[in-house]
Amino acid sequence: MAPSFDRPHDLVVFGATSFVGQILCRHLVARHGTTGPLRWAIAGRSAAKLDQVAADTGADVERIVVDATDAAGLAELAASTRVLVSTVGPYALHGSLVVAACAEAGTDYADLTGETQWMRRMIDAHHAAAEASGARIVHTCGFDSIPSDLGVWFTQQRAIELLDGPCGRIDMRVVAMKGGASGGTIASMMNVVAEAAKDKEVRAILADPYALAPPDLRSGPPQPDVVTPQRDPDTGHWLGPFVMAAVNTRVVQRTHALLGRPWGPTFRYREAMDLGDGPLGAAKAGGLAAGSLAGMGLLAVKPVRTALARWVLPKPGEGPSPDQQEAGSFDLRFKGTTASGARIETRVTGDRDPGYGSTAKMLGEAAVALLDLPRDEVGGGFWTPAAAFGDRLVERLEAHAGLRFTVVDPAA
């Protein structure tokens, strides 16, 4: 089915009653209103909850009742809009029928998934249909993995502009992060661990840094994730594992592959937490590494996952207050080296907590950007944020989502 612009809606938020969905609705109301040129609607499985979201957020737009298990209803929903944005996760449990519906209907799609094994399934199952229909499917449009993916894109563009070519290696350091991951992200991680515990194919996908690249480009130099305490050779600071690295690095390598590997066949990218120097930095790095390893081990135990879901994670629709969201922030540094040894350092910052306030705005801007994305430049298929949007999204995020992309030092 070829995409049609003669549809009732430009954009539909599926999962508007989720906490991130509500923040997204507020963002869309503030940016586009409810009676302006953007024709948008909200969707979810409960009419009463959708009415409450409309009242609470000011999103007095059409409400559409549909469940993530209703294939026929989702097909009708996808056919009614140019862009469908979903906050209904874990996506491996609730997102497959949504992606299938969009791929068949020629409907552009954006989400917040960080589930590598599920993205691989969706690419393998629906890429051909999306190519044929013209649907642009863009996963990972939140904190995982827009800051990393676009941070690498920005760094490479500035390296080409300011130095002697692209970087053959980039290392990202999280130097500050206040607010942490969302309950939805943690729930998705729990499901990933549960799948990996019982399926060796899932474990193989999760361990492969090129797992999301097209089949003919799923190879390259070893790129082990940072899992143990290490020293940064440039600063001497202690490094520890970054919980999002196993997703972000795979997305960046897919971007590189989709672009035709312009940064060279041996391009390497790694992420880590910068925990400072001295004994305190060493203690933090050791504690984080041990805690991460123990945490993954515990999540593999079903009773632990059940207890976390029941007693620890936020319930659907719950999350930090607006004040807490505004108090959050993040600061990422990208350190690149070209083939000649020239070096560059760039910075990506956000002015909201990464898991909720900033993520919702990133998702909203990516979804609206799809409406303006020329089809002769970006056709149907599965894209990453950087490969689909590039500088277009950088500009939107700086203007409307509180992110900043800057060059720290072209000769760092």
PDB file of N, CA and C in Angstrom, residues 152 155-156 159 166-172 268 333-339 341-346 409-410 412:
ATOM      1  N   VAL A 152      27.262  11.207  17.640  1.00  0.00           N
ATOM      2  CA  VAL A 152      28.287  10.687  16.729  1.00  0.00           C
ATOM      3  C   VAL A 152      28.171  11.365  15.366  1.00  0.00           C
ATOM      4  N   THR A 155      29.565  14.848  15.646  1.00  0.00           N
ATOM      5  CA  THR A 155      31.021  14.806  15.781  1.00  0.00           C
ATOM      6  C   THR A 155      31.683  14.541  14.436  1.00  0.00           C
ATOM      7  N   GLN A 156      31.141  13.592  13.692  1.00  0.00           N
ATOM      8  CA  GLN A 156      31.729  13.275  12.392  1.00  0.00           C
ATOM      9  C   GLN A 156      31.596  14.440  11.409  1.00  0.00           C
ATOM     10  N   ALA A 159      34.124  16.962  12.409  1.00  0.00           N
ATOM     11  CA  ALA A 159      35.487  16.503  12.122  1.00  0.00           C
ATOM     12  C   ALA A 159      35.810  16.689  10.644  1.00  0.00           C
ATOM     13  N   PRO A 166      36.737  12.163   8.595  1.00  0.00           N
ATOM     14  CA  PRO A 166      35.953  11.598   9.689  1.00  0.00           C
ATOM     15  C   PRO A 166      36.819  10.869  10.704  1.00  0.00           C
ATOM     16  N   CYS A 167      36.229  10.632  11.847  1.00  0.00           N
ATOM     17  CA  CYS A 167      36.923   9.916  12.916  1.00  0.00           C
ATOM     18  C   CYS A 167      36.804   8.407  12.705  1.00  0.00           C
ATOM     19  N   GLY A 168      37.921   7.718  12.826  1.00  0.00           N
ATOM     20  CA  GLY A 168      37.897   6.265  12.760  1.00  0.00           C
ATOM     21  C   GLY A 168      37.504   5.643  14.078  1.00  0.00           C
ATOM     22  N   ARG A 169      37.534   6.463  15.117  1.00  0.00           N
ATOM     23  CA  ARG A 169      37.137   5.975  16.442  1.00  0.00           C
ATOM     24  C   ARG A 169      36.530   7.127  17.225  1.00  0.00           C
ATOM     25  N   ILE A 170      35.448   6.839  17.923  1.00  0.00           N
ATOM     26  CA  ILE A 170      34.831   7.805  18.830  1.00  0.00           C
ATOM     27  C   ILE A 170      34.517   7.096  20.139  1.00  0.00           C
ATOM     28  N   ASP A 171      34.869   7.751  21.237  1.00  0.00           N
ATOM     29  CA  ASP A 171      34.531   7.262  22.571  1.00  0.00           C
ATOM     30  C   ASP A 171      33.611   8.267  23.234  1.00  0.00           C
ATOM     31  N   MET A 172      32.465   7.798  23.700  1.00  0.00           N
ATOM     32  CA  MET A 172      31.525   8.676  24.407  1.00  0.00           C
ATOM     33  C   MET A 172      31.666   8.473  25.906  1.00  0.00           C
ATOM     34  N   ARG A 268      35.155   2.444  15.004  1.00  0.00           N
ATOM     35  CA  ARG A 268      34.861   1.882  16.328  1.00  0.00           C
ATOM     36  C   ARG A 268      34.187   2.936  17.195  1.00  0.00           C
ATOM     37  N   ARG A 333      30.068  13.556  26.432  1.00  0.00           N
ATOM     38  CA  ARG A 333      31.216  14.035  25.663  1.00  0.00           C
ATOM     39  C   ARG A 333      31.627  12.971  24.640  1.00  0.00           C
ATOM     40  N   PHE A 334      31.909  13.421  23.431  1.00  0.00           N
ATOM     41  CA  PHE A 334      32.311  12.533  22.345  1.00  0.00           C
ATOM     42  C   PHE A 334      33.730  12.898  21.933  1.00  0.00           C
ATOM     43  N   LYS A 335      34.640  11.934  22.063  1.00  0.00           N
ATOM     44  CA  LYS A 335      36.053  12.167  21.762  1.00  0.00           C
ATOM     45  C   LYS A 335      36.440  11.340  20.547  1.00  0.00           C
ATOM     46  N   GLY A 336      36.744  12.041  19.448  1.00  0.00           N
ATOM     47  CA  GLY A 336      37.031  11.360  18.198  1.00  0.00           C
ATOM     48  C   GLY A 336      38.454  11.557  17.733  1.00  0.00           C
ATOM     49  N   THR A 337      38.959  10.558  17.003  1.00  0.00           N
ATOM     50  CA  THR A 337      40.305  10.604  16.441  1.00  0.00           C
ATOM     51  C   THR A 337      40.243  10.218  14.971  1.00  0.00           C
ATOM     52  N   THR A 338      40.839  11.034  14.109  1.00  0.00           N
ATOM     53  CA  THR A 338      40.851  10.742  12.674  1.00  0.00           C
ATOM     54  C   THR A 338      42.006   9.803  12.342  1.00  0.00           C
ATOM     55  N   ALA A 339      42.073   9.386  11.074  1.00  0.00           N
ATOM     56  CA  ALA A 339      43.116   8.455  10.647  1.00  0.00           C
ATOM     57  C   ALA A 339      44.512   9.035  10.836  1.00  0.00           C
ATOM     58  N   GLY A 341      45.381  11.026  13.250  1.00  0.00           N
ATOM     59  CA  GLY A 341      45.625  11.301  14.658  1.00  0.00           C
ATOM     60  C   GLY A 341      45.060  12.616  15.144  1.00  0.00           C
ATOM     61  N   ALA A 342      44.449  13.399  14.255  1.00  0.00           N
ATOM     62  CA  ALA A 342      43.801  14.647  14.684  1.00  0.00           C
ATOM     63  C   ALA A 342      42.614  14.314  15.578  1.00  0.00           C
ATOM     64  N   ARG A 343      42.354  15.198  16.545  1.00  0.00           N
ATOM     65  CA  ARG A 343      41.353  14.868  17.558  1.00  0.00           C
ATOM     66  C   ARG A 343      40.316  15.976  17.697  1.00  0.00           C
ATOM     67  N   ILE A 344      39.130  15.554  18.097  1.00  0.00           N
ATOM     68  CA  ILE A 344      38.021  16.476  18.298  1.00  0.00           C
ATOM     69  C   ILE A 344      37.217  16.008  19.505  1.00  0.00           C
ATOM     70  N   GLU A 345      36.673  16.965  20.240  1.00  0.00           N
ATOM     71  CA  GLU A 345      35.766  16.639  21.342  1.00  0.00           C
ATOM     72  C   GLU A 345      34.502  17.477  21.188  1.00  0.00           C
ATOM     73  N   THR A 346      33.357  16.821  21.267  1.00  0.00           N
ATOM     74  CA  THR A 346      32.074  17.509  21.196  1.00  0.00           C
ATOM     75  C   THR A 346      31.257  17.176  22.435  1.00  0.00           C
ATOM     76  N   ASP A 409      36.384  21.246  21.626  1.00  0.00           N
ATOM     77  CA  ASP A 409      37.753  21.557  21.205  1.00  0.00           C
ATOM     78  C   ASP A 409      38.058  20.800  19.914  1.00  0.00           C
ATOM     79  N   PRO A 410      38.324  21.504  18.824  1.00  0.00           N
ATOM     80  CA  PRO A 410      38.674  20.805  17.585  1.00  0.00           C
ATOM     81  C   PRO A 410      40.070  20.221  17.597  1.00  0.00           C
ATOM     82  N   ALA A 412      41.290  18.697  20.682  1.00  0.00           N
ATOM     83  CA  ALA A 412      41.326  18.218  22.071  1.00  0.00           C
ATOM     84  C   ALA A 412      42.352  17.117  22.246  1.00  0.00           C
TER      85      ALA A 412
END
